[in-house]
PDB file of C-alpha atoms in Angstrom:
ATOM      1  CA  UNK A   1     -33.428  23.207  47.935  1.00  0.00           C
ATOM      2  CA  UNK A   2     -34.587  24.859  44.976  1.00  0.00           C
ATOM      3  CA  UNK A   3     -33.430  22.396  42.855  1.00  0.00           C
ATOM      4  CA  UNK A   4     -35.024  20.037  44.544  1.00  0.00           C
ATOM      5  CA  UNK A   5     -38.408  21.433  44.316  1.00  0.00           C
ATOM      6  CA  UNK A   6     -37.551  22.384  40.314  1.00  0.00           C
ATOM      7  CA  UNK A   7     -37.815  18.313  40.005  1.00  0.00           C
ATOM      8  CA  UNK A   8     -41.206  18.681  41.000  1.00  0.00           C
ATOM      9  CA  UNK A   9     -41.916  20.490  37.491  1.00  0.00           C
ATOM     10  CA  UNK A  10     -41.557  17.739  35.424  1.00  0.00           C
ATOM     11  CA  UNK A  11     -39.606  17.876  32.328  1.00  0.00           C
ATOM     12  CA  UNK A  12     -42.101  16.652  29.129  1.00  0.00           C
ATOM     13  CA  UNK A  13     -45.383  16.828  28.126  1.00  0.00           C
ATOM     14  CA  UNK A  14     -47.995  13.955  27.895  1.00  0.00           C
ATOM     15  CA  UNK A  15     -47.641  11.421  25.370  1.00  0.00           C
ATOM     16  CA  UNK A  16     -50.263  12.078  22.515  1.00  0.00           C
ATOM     17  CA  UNK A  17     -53.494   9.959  22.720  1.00  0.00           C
ATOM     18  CA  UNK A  18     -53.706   6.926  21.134  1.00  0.00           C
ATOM     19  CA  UNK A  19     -55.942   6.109  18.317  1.00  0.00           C
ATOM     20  CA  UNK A  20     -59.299   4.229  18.258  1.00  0.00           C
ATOM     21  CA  UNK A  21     -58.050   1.504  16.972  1.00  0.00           C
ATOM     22  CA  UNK A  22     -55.728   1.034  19.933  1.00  0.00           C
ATOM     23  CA  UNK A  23     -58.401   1.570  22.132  1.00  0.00           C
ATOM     24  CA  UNK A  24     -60.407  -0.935  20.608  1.00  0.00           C
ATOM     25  CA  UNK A  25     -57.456  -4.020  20.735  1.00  0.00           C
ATOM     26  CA  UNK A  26     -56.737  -3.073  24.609  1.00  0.00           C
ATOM     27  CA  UNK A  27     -60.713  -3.201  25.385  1.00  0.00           C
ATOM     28  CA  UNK A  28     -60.305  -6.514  23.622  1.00  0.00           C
ATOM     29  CA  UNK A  29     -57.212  -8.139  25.112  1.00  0.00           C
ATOM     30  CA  UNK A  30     -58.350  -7.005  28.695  1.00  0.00           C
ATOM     31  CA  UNK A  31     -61.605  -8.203  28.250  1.00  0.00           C
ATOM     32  CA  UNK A  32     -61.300 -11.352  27.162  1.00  0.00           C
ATOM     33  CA  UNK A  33     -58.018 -11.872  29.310  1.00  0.00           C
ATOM     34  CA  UNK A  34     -59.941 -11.126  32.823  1.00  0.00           C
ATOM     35  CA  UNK A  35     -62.729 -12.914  31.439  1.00  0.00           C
ATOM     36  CA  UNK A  36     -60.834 -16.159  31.055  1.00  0.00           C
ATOM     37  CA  UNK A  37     -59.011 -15.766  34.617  1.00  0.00           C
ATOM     38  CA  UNK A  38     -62.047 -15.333  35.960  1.00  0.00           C
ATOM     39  CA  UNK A  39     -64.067 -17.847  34.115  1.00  0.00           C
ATOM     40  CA  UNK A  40     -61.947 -20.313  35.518  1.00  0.00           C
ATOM     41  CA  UNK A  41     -62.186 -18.951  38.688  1.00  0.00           C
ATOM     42  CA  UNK A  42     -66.181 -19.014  39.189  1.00  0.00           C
ATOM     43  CA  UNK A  43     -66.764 -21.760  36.776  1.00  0.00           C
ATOM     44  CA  UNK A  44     -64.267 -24.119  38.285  1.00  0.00           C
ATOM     45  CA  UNK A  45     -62.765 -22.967  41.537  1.00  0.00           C
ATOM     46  CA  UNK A  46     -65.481 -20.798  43.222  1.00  0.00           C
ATOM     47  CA  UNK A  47     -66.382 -23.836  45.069  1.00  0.00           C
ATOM     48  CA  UNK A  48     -63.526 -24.953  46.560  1.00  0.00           C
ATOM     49  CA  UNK A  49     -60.864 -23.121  48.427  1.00  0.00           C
ATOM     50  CA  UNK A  50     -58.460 -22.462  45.654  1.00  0.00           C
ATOM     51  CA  UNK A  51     -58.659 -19.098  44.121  1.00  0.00           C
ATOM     52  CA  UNK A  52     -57.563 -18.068  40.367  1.00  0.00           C
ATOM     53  CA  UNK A  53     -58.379 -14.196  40.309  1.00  0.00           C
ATOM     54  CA  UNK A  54     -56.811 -11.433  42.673  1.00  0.00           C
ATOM     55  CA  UNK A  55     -56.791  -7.637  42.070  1.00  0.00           C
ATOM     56  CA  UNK A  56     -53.595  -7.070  41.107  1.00  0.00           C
ATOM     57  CA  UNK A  57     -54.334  -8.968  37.713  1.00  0.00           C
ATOM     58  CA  UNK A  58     -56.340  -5.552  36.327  1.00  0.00           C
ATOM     59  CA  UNK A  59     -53.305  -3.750  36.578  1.00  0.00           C
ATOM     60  CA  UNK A  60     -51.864  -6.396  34.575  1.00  0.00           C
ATOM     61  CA  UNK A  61     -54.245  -6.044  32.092  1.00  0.00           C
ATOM     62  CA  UNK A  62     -53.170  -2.745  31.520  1.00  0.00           C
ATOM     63  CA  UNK A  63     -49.873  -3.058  31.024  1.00  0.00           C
ATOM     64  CA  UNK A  64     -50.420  -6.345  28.848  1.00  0.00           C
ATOM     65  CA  UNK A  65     -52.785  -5.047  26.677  1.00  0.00           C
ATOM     66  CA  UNK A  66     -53.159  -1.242  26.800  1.00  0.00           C
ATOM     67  CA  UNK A  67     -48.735  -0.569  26.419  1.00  0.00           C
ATOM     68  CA  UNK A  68     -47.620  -3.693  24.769  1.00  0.00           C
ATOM     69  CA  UNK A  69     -44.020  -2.248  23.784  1.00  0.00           C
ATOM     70  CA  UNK A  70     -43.232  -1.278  27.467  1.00  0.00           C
ATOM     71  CA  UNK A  71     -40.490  -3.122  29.275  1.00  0.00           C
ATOM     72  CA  UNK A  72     -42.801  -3.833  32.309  1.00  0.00           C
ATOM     73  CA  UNK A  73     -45.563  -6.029  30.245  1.00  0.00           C
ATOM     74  CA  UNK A  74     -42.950  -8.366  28.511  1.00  0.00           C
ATOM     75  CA  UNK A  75     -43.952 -11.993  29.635  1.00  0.00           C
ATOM     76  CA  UNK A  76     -40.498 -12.176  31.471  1.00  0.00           C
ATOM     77  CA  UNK A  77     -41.571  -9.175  33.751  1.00  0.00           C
ATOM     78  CA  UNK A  78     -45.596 -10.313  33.868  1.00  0.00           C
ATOM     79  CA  UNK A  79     -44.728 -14.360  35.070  1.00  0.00           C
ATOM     80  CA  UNK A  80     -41.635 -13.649  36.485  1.00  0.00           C
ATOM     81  CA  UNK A  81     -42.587 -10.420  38.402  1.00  0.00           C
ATOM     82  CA  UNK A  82     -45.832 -12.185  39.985  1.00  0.00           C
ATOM     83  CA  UNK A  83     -44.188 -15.053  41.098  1.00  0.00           C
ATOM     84  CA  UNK A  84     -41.571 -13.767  42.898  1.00  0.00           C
ATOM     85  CA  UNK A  85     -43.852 -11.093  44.456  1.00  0.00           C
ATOM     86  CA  UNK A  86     -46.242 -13.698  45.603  1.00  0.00           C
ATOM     87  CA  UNK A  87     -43.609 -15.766  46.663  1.00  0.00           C
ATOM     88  CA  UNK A  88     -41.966 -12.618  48.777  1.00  0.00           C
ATOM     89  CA  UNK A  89     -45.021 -11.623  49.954  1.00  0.00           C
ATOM     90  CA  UNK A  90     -45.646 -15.379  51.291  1.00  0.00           C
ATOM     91  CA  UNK A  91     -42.482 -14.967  52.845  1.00  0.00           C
ATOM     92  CA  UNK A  92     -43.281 -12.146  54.693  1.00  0.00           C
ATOM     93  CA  UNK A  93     -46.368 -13.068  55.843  1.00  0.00           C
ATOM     94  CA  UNK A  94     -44.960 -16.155  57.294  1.00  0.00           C
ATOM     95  CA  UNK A  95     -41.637 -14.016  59.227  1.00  0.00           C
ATOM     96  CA  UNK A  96     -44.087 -11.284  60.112  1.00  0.00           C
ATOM     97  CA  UNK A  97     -47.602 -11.933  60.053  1.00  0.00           C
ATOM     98  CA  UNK A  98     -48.185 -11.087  63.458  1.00  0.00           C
ATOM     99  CA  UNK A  99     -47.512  -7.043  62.947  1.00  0.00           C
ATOM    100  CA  UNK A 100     -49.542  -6.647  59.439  1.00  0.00           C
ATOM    101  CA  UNK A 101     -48.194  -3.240  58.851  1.00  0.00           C
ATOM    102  CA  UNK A 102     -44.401  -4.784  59.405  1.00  0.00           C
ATOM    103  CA  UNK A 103     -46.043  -7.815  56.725  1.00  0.00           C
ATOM    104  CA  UNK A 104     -46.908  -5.476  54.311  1.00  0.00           C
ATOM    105  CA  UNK A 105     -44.144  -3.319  54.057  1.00  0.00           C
ATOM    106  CA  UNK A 106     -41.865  -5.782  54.055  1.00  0.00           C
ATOM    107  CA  UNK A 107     -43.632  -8.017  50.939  1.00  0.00           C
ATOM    108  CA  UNK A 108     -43.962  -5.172  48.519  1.00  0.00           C
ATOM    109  CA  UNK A 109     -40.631  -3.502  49.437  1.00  0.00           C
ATOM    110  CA  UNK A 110     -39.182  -6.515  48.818  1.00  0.00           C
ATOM    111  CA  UNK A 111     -40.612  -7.492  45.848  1.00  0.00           C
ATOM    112  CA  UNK A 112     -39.528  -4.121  44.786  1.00  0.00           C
ATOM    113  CA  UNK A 113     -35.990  -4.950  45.293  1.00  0.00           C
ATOM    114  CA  UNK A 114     -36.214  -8.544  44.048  1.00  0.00           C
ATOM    115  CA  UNK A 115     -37.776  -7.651  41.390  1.00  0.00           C
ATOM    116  CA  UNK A 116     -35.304  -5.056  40.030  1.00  0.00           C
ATOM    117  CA  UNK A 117     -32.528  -7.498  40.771  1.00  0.00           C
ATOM    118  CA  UNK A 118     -34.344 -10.161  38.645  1.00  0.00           C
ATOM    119  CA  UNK A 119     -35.060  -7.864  35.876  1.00  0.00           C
ATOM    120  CA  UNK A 120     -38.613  -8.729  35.892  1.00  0.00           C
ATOM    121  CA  UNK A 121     -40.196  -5.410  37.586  1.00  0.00           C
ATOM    122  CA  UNK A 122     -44.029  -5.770  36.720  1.00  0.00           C
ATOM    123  CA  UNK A 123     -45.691  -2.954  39.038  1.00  0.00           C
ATOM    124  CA  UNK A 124     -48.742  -5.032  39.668  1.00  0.00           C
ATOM    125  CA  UNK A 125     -46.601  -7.641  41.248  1.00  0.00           C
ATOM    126  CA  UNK A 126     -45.781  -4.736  44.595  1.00  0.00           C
ATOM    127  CA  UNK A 127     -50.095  -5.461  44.909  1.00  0.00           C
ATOM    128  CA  UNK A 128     -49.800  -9.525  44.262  1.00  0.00           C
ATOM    129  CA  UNK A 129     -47.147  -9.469  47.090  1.00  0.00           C
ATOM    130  CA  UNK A 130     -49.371  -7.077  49.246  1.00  0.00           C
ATOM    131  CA  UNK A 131     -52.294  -9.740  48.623  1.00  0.00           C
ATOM    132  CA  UNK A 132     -50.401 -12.138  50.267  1.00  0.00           C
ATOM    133  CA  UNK A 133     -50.643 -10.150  53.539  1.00  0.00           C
ATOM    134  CA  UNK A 134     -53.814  -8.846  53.612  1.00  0.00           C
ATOM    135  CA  UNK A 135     -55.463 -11.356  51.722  1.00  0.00           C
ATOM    136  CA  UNK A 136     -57.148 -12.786  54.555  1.00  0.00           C
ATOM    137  CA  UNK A 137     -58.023 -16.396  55.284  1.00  0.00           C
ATOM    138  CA  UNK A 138     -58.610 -17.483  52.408  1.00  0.00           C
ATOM    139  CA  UNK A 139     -55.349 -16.202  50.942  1.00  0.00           C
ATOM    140  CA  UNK A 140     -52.885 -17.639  54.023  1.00  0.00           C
ATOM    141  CA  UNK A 141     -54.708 -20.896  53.858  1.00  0.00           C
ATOM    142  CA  UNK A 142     -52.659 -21.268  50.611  1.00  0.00           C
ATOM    143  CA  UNK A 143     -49.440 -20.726  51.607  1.00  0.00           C
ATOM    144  CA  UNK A 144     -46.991 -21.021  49.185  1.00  0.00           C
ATOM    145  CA  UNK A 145     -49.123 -22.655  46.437  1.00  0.00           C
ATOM    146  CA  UNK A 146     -50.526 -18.623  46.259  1.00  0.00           C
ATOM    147  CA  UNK A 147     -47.015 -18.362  44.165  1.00  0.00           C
ATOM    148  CA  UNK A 148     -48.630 -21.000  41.296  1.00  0.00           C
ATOM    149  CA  UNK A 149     -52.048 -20.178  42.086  1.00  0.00           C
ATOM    150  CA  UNK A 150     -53.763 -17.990  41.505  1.00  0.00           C
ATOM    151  CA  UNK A 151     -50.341 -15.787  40.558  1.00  0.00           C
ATOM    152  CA  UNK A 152     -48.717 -17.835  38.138  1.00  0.00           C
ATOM    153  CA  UNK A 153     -51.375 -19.594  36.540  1.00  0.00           C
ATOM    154  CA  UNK A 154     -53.629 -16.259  36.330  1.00  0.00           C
ATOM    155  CA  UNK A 155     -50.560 -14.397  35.052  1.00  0.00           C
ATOM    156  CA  UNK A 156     -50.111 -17.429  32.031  1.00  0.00           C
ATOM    157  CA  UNK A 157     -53.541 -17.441  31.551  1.00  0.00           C
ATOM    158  CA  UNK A 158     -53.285 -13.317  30.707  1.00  0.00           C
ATOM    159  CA  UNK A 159     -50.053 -13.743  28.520  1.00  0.00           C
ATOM    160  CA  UNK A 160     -51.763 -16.362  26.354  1.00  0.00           C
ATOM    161  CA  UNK A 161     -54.545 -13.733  25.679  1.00  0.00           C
ATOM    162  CA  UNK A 162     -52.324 -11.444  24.803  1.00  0.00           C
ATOM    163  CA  UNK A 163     -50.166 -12.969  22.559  1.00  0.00           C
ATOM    164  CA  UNK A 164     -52.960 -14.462  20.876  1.00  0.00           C
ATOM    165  CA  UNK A 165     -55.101 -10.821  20.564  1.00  0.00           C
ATOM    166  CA  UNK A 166     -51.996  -8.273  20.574  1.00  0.00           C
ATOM    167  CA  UNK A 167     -51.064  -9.923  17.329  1.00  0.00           C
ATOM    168  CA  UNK A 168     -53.999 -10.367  15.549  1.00  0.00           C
ATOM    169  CA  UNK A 169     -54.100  -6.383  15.957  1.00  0.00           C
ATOM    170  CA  UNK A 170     -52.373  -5.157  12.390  1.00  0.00           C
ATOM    171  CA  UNK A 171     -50.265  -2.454  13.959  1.00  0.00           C
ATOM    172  CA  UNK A 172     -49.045  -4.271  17.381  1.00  0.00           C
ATOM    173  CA  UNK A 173     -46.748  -7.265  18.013  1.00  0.00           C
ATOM    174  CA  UNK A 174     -46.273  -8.811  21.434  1.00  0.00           C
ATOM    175  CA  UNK A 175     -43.946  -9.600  22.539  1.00  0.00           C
ATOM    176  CA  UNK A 176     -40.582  -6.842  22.382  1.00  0.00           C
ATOM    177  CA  UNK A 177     -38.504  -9.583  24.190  1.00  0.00           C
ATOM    178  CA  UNK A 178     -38.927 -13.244  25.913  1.00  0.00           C
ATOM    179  CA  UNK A 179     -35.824 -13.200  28.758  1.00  0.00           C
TER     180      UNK A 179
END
């Protein structure tokens, strides 16, 4: 038991701030990565029922731009890692839509699990496969082209951004790995 509870302590400290500079490239990248996705969403889609921008791209846009070297913001784990979540949480919805709380944890759980076994565990993609449940309407009416859009077409959209912007930075490169 008390070892248990000693996990609780942690084991490190922090990781040291990072300097203005990198501040100033992830402003950047996320900025004019969320401002594309949703450009194309209100300039081009806000008037019919397809939708390019969900909440789960933000987080994205942290990993993408603000911890470039991480494991979990190589493209392999930001395409591949929203389009099987969407495509689980689709799932889901459609076996167990009728009990929403079932729905839900069943998509992200999944996703989870499908994820790791895929190698493409993006932590945003657990709220991508959640949107698919709780979405609403306007989500559901989708169906399965949710998995291309808006999750795989928002999530391309962000990785050109950041290729282009993470490497015009002089101290970061982007990507570590492809597959």
């Amino acid at each position: 038991m008390r070892n248990f509870f000693g996990k609780m302590k942690g084991r490190t400290q922090s990781p040291p701030r990072v300097d203005m500079s990198e501040v100033i490239w992830s402003w950047t990248g996320s900025f004019i990565g969320i401002s594309a996705v949703g450009l194309i969403h209100f300039s081009l889609l806000d008037q019919t029922s397809l939708i390019m921008i969900i909440g789960s791209f933000g987080a994205s846009a942290v990993l993408v731009y603000g911890v470039t070297r991480s494991p979990l913001s190589q493209p392999r784990n930001l395409i591949g890692g929203h389009i099987i979540s969407a495509a689980t949480g689709v799932t889901a919805y459609l076996i167990a839509g009728k009990i929403p709380w079932l729905a839900a944890a069943l998509a992200v759980s999944s996703a989870i699990a499908i994820m790791h076994i895929t190698k493409t565990l993006h932590p945003p993609g657990g709220a991508t496969a959640l949107i698919a449940v709780i979405g609403g309407d306007s989500i559901h009416n989708l169906g399965y082209l949710y998995v291309l859009m808006p999750a795989g077409l928002g999530a391309l959209t962000l990785l050109v951004i950041a290729l282009l912007v993470n490497n015009l930075a002089p101290k970061r490169r982007y990507p570590e790995f492809w597959l």
